PDB file of C-alpha atoms in Angstrom:
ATOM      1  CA  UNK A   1     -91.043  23.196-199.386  1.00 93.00           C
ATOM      2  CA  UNK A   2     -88.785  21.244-197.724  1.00 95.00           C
ATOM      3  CA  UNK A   3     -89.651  19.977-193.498  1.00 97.00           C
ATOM      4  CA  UNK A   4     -86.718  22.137-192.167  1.00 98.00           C
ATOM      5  CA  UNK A   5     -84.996  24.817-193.403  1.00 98.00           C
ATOM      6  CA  UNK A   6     -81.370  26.236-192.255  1.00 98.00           C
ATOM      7  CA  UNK A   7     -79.401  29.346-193.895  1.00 98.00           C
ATOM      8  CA  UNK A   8     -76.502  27.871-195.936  1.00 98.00           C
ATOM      9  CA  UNK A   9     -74.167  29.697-193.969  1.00 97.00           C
ATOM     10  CA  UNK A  10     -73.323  32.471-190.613  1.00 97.00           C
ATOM     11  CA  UNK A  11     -70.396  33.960-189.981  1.00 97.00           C
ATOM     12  CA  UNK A  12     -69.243  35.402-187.109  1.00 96.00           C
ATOM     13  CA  UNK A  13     -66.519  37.078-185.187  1.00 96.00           C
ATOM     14  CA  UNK A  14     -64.494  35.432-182.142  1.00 97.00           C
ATOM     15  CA  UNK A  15     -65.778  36.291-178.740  1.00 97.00           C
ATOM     16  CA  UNK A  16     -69.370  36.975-180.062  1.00 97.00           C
ATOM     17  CA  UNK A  17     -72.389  34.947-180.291  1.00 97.00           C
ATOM     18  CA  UNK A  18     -74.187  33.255-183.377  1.00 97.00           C
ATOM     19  CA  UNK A  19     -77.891  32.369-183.709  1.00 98.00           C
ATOM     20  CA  UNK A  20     -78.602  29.118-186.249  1.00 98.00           C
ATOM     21  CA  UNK A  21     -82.403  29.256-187.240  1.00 98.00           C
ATOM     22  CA  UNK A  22     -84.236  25.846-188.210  1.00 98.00           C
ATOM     23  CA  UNK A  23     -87.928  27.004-189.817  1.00 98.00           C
ATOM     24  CA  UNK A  24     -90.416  24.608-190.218  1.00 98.00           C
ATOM     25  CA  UNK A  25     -92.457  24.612-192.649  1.00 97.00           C
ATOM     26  CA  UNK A  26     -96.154  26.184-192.313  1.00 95.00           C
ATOM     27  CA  UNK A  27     -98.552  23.735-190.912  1.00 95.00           C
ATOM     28  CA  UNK A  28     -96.114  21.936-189.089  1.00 97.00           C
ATOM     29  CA  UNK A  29     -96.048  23.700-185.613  1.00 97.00           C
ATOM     30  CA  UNK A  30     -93.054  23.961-183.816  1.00 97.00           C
ATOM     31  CA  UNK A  31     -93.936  23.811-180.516  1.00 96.00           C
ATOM     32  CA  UNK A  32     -94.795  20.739-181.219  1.00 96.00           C
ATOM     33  CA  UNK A  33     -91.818  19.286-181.737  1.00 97.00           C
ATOM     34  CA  UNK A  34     -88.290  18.731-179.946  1.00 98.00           C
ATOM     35  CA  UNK A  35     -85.395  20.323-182.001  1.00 98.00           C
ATOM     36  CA  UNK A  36     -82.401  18.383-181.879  1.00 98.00           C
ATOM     37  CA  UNK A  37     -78.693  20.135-183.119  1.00 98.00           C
ATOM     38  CA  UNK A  38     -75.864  18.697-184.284  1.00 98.00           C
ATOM     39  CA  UNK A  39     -72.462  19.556-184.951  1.00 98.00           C
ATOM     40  CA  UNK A  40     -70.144  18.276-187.665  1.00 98.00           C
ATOM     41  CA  UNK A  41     -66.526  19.605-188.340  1.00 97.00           C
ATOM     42  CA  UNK A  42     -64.870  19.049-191.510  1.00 92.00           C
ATOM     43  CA  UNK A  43     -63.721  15.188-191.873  1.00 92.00           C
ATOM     44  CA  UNK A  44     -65.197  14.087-188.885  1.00 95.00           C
ATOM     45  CA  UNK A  45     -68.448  12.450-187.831  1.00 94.00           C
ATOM     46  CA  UNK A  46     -71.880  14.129-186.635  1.00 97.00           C
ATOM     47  CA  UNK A  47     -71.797  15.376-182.577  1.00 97.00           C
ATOM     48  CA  UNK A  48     -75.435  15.463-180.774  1.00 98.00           C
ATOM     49  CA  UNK A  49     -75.169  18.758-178.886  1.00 98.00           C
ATOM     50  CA  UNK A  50     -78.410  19.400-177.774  1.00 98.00           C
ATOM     51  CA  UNK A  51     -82.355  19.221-177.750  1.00 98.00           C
ATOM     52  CA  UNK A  52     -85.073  21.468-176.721  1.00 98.00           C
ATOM     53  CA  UNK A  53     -88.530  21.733-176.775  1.00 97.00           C
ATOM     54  CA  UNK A  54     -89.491  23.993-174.123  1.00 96.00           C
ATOM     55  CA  UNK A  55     -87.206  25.388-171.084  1.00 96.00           C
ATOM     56  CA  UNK A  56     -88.866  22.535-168.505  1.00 96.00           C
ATOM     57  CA  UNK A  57     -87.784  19.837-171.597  1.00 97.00           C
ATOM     58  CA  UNK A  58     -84.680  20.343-173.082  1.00 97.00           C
ATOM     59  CA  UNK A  59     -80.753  18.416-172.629  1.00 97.00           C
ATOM     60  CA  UNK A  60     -77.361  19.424-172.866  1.00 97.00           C
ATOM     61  CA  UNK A  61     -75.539  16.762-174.873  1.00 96.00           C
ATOM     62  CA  UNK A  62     -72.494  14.747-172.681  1.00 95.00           C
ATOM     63  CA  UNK A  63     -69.375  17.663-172.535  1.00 96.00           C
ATOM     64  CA  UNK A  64     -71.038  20.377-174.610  1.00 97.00           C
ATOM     65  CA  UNK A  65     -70.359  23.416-173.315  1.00 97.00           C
ATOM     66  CA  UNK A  66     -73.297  25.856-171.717  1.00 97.00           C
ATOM     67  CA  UNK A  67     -72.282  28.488-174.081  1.00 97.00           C
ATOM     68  CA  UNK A  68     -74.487  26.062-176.459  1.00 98.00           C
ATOM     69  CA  UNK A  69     -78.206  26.331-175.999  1.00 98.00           C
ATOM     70  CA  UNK A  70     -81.221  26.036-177.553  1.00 98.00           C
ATOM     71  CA  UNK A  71     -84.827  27.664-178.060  1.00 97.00           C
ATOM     72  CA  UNK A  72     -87.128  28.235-180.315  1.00 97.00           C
ATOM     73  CA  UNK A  73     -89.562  31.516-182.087  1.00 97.00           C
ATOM     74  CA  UNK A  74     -92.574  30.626-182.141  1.00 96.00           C
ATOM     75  CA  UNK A  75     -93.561  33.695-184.312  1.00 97.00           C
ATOM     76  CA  UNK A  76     -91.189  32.736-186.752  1.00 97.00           C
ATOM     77  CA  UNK A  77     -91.778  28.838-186.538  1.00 98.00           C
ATOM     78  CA  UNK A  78     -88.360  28.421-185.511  1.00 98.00           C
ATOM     79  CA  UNK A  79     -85.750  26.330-183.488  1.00 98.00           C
ATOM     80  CA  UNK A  80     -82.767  28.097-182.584  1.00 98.00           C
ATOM     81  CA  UNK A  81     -79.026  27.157-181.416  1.00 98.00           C
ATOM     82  CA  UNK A  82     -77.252  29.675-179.918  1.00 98.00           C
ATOM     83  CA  UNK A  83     -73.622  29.776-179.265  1.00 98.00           C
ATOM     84  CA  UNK A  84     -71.971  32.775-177.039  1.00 97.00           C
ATOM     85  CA  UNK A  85     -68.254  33.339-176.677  1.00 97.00           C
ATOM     86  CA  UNK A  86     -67.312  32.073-180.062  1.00 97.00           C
ATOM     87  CA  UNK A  87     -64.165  30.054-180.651  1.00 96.00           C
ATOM     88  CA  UNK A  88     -62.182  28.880-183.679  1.00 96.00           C
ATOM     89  CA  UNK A  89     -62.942  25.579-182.824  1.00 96.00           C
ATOM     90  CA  UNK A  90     -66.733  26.314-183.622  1.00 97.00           C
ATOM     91  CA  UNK A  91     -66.417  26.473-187.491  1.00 97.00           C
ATOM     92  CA  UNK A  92     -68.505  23.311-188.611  1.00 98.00           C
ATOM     93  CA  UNK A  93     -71.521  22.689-190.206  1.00 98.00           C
ATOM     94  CA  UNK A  94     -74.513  22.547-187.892  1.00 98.00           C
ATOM     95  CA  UNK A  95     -77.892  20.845-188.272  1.00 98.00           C
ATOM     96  CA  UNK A  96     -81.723  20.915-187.167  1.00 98.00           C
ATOM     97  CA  UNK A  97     -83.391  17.814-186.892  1.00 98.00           C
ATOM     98  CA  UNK A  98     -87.011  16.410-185.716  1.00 98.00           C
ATOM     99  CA  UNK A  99     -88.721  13.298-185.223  1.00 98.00           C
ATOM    100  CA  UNK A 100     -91.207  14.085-187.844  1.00 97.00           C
ATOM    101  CA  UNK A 101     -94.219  11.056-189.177  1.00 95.00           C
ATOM    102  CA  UNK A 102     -91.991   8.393-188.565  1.00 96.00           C
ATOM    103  CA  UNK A 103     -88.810   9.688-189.556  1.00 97.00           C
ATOM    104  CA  UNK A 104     -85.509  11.090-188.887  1.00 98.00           C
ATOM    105  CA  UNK A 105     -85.738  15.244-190.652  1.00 98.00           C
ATOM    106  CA  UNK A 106     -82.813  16.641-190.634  1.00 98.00           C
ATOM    107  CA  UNK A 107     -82.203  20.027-191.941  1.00 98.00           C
ATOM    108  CA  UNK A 108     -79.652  20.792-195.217  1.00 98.00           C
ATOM    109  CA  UNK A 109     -77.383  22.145-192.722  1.00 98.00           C
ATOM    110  CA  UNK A 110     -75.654  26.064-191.407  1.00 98.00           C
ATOM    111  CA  UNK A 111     -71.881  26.195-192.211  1.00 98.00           C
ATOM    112  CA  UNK A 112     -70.979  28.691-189.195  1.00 98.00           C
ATOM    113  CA  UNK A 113     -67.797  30.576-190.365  1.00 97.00           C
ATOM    114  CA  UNK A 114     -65.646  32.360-187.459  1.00 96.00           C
ATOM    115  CA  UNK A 115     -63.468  35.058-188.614  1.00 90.00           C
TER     116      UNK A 115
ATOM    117  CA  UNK B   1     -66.463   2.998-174.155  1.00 95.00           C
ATOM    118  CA  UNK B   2     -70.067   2.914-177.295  1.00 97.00           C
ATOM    119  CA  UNK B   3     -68.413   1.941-180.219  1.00 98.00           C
ATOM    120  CA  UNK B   4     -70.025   1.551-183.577  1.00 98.00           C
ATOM    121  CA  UNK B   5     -68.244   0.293-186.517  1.00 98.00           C
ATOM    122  CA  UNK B   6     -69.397   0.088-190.036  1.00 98.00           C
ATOM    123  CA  UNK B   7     -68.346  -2.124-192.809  1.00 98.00           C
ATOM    124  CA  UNK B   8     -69.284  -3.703-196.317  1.00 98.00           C
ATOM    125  CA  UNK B   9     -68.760  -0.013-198.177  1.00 97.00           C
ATOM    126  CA  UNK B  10     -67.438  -0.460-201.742  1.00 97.00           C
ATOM    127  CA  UNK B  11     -67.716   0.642-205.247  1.00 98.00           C
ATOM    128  CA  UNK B  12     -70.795  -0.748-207.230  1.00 98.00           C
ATOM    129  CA  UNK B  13     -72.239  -0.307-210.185  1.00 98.00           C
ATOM    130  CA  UNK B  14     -75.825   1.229-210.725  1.00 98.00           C
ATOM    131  CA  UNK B  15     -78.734  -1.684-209.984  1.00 98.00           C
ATOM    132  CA  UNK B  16     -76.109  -3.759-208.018  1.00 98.00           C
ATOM    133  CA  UNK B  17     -76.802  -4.756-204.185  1.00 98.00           C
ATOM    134  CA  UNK B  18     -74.311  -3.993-201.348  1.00 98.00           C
ATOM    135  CA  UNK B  19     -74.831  -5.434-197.486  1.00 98.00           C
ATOM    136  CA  UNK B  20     -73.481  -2.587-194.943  1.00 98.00           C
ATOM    137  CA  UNK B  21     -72.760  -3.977-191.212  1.00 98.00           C
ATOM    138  CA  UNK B  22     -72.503  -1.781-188.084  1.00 98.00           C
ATOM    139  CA  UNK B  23     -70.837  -3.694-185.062  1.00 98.00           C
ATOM    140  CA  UNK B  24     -71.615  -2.225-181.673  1.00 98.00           C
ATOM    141  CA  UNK B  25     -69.878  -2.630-178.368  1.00 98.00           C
ATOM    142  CA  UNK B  26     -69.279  -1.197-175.189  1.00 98.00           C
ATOM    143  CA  UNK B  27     -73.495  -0.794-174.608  1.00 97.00           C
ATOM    144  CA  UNK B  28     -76.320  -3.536-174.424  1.00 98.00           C
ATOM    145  CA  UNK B  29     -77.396  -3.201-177.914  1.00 98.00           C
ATOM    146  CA  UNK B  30     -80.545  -5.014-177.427  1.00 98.00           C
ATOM    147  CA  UNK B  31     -81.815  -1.889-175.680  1.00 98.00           C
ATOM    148  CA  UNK B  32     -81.742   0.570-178.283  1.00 98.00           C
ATOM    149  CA  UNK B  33     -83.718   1.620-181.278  1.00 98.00           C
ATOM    150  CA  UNK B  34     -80.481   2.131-184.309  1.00 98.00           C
ATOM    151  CA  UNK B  35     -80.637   3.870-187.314  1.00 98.00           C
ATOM    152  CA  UNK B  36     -78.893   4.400-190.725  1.00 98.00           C
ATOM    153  CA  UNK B  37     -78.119   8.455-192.240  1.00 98.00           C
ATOM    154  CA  UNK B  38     -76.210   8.992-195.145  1.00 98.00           C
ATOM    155  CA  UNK B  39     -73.944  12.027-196.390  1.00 98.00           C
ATOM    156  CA  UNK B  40     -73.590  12.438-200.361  1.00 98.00           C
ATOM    157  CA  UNK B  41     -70.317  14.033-200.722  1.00 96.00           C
ATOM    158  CA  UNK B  42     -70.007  18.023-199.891  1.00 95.00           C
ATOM    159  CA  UNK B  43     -73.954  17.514-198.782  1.00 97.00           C
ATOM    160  CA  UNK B  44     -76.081  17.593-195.628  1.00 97.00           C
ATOM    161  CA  UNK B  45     -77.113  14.483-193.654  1.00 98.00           C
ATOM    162  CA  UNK B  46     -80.132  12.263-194.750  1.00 98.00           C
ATOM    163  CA  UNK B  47     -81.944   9.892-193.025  1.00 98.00           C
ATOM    164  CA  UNK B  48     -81.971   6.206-194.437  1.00 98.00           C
ATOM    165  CA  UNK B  49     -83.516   4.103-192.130  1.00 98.00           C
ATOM    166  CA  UNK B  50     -84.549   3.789-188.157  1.00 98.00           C
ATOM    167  CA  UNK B  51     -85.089  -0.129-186.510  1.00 98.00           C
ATOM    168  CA  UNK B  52     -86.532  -0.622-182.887  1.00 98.00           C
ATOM    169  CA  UNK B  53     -84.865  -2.018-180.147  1.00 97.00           C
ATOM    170  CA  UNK B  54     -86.491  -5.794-180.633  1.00 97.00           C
ATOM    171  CA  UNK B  55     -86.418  -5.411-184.655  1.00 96.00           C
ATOM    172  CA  UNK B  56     -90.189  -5.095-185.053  1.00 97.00           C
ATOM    173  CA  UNK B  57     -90.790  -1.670-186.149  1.00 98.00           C
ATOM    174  CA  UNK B  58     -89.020  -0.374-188.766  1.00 98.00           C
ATOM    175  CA  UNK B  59     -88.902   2.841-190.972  1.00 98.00           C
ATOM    176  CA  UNK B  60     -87.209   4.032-194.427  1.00 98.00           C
ATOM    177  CA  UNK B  61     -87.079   7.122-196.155  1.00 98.00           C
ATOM    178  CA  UNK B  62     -88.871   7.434-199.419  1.00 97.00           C
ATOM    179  CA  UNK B  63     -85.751   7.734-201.423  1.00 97.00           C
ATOM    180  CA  UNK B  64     -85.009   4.394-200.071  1.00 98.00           C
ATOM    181  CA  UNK B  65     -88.266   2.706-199.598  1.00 98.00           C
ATOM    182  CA  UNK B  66     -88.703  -0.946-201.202  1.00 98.00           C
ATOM    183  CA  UNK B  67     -84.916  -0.950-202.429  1.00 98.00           C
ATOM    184  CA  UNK B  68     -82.830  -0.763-198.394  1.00 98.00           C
ATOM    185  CA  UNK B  69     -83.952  -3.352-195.815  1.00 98.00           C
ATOM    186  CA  UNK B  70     -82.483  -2.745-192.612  1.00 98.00           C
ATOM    187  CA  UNK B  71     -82.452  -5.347-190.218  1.00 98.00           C
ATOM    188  CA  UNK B  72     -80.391  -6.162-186.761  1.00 98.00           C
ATOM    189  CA  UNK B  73     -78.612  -9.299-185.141  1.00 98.00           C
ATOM    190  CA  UNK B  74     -78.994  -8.633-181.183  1.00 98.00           C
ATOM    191  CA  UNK B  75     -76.950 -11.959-180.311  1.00 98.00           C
ATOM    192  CA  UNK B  76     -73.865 -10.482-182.725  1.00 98.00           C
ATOM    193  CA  UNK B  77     -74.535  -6.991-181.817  1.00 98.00           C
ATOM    194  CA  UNK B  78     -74.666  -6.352-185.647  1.00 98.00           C
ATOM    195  CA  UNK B  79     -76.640  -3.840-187.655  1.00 98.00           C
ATOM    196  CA  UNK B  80     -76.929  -3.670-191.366  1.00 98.00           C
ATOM    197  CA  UNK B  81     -78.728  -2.396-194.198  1.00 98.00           C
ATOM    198  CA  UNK B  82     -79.212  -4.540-197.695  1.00 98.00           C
ATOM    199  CA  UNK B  83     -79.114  -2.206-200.167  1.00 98.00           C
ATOM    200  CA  UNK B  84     -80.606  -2.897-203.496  1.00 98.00           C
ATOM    201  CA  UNK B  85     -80.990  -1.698-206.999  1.00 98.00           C
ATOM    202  CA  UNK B  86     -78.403   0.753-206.119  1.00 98.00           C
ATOM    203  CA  UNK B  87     -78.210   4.951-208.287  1.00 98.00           C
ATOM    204  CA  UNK B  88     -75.785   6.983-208.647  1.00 98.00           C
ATOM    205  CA  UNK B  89     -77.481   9.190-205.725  1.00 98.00           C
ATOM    206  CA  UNK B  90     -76.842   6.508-203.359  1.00 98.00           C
ATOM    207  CA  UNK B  91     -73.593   7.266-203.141  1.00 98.00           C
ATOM    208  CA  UNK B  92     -72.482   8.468-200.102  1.00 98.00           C
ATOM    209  CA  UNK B  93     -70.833   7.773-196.589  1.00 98.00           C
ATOM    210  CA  UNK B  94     -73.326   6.074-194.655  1.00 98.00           C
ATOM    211  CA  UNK B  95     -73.270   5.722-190.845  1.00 98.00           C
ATOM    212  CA  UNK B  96     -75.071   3.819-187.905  1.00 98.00           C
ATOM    213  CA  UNK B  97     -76.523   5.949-185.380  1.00 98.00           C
ATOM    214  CA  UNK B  98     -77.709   4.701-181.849  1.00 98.00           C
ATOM    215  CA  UNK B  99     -80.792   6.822-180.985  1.00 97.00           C
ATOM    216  CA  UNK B 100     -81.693   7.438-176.994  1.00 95.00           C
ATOM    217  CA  UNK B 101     -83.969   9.307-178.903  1.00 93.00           C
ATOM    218  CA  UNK B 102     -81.487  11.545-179.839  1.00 97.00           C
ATOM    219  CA  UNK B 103     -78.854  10.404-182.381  1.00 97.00           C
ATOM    220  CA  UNK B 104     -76.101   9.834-179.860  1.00 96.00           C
ATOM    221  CA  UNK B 105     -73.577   7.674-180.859  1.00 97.00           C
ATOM    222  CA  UNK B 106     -72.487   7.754-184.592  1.00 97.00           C
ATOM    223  CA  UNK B 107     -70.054   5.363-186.242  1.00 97.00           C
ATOM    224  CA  UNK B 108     -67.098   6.875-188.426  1.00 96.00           C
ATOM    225  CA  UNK B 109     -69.176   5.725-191.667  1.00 97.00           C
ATOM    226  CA  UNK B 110     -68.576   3.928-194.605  1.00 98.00           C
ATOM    227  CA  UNK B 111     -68.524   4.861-198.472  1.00 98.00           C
ATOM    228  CA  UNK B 112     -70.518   3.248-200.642  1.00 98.00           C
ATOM    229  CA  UNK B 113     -69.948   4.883-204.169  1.00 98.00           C
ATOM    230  CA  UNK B 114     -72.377   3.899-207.158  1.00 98.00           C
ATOM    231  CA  UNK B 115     -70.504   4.223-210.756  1.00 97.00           C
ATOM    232  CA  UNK B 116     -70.246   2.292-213.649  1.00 95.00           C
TER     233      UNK B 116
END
């Protein structure tokens, strides 16, 4: 069972909001752990948007919007990304990630479709 | 203005060695901890391989382990990865990350492709 797991894919319609899950797996606790989220659009390089562990420890990345934020389930072992008021220019792929024994864990990934 | 460029991508054939370089400017590159993450084609992002600020501690994925050697150059403000005994699945785009500890600052990658 892999560290992190992501849905292969979201859709959603302009204007509305989407919710990206990142589950880790069982025994690995997720309040534990900060959940970083990443954006990458087709052809170009990974963005850092944002991190969160709890809502006294958590960052906006540099120029992402506030309709971006983070949080996490904790009955569901979760991080989530949430993104209200969605735009066209949203469609990418979006990743979970966390410092996890000495390594960089990224998730395989959400490809967030807005139609 | 953090730049990070790679270099050294190619074509190679499988159990051949490849040297990637990431030049940084525009930060004091001394002062971070830099890593390496690859991208097969139409995949996800995978960590290769994370180096502390001062060189001494230094990390690699399994997949990688005892074949990469990552290793840094704070007087060129250089980065790079040996890569060795090179497979097919090590063919990807592979780009240099600055970490502050999140992954802040990515280069624009280069390809390495593996094939006979």
């Amino acid at each position: 069972q892999p560290v992190l797991t992501q849905p292969t894919s979201l859709s959603a319609s302009p204007g509305a909001s989407a919710r990206f899950t990142c589950t880790l797996r069982s025994g690995i606790n997720v309040g534990t752990y900060r959940i970083y989220w990443y954006q990458q659009k087709p052809g170009s390089l990974p963005r850092y948007l944002l991190k969160y562990k709890s809502d006294s420890d958590k960052q906006q990345g540099s120029g992402v919007p506030s309709r971006f934020s983070g949080s996490k389930d904790a009955s569901t072992n979760a991080g989530l990304l949430l993104i209200s008021g969605l735009q066209s220019e949203d469609e990418a792929d979006y990743y979970c990630a966390i410092w996890y024994s000495s390594t960089w864990v990224f998730g395989g990934g959400t490809k967030l479709t807005v139609l | 203005e953090v730049q990070l460029v790679e270099s050294g991508g190619g074509l190679v054939q499988p159990g051949g060695s490849l040297r990637l370089s990431c030049a940084a400017s525009g930060f004091t590159f001394s002062s971070y901890e830099m890593n390496w993450v690859r991208q097969a084609p139409g995949k996800g992002l995978e960590w290769v391989s994370y180096i502390s600020s001062g060189g001494s501690t230094i990390y690699y994925a399994d997949s990688v382990k005892g074949r990469f050697t990552i290793s840094r150059d704070n007087a060129k403000n250089s980065l790079y990865l040996q890569m060795n005994s090179l497979r097919a699945e090590d063919t990807a785009v592979y780009y240099c990350a600055r970490e502050t500890p999140q992954l802040d600052y990515w280069g624009q990658g280069t390809l390495v492709t593996v094939s006979s």
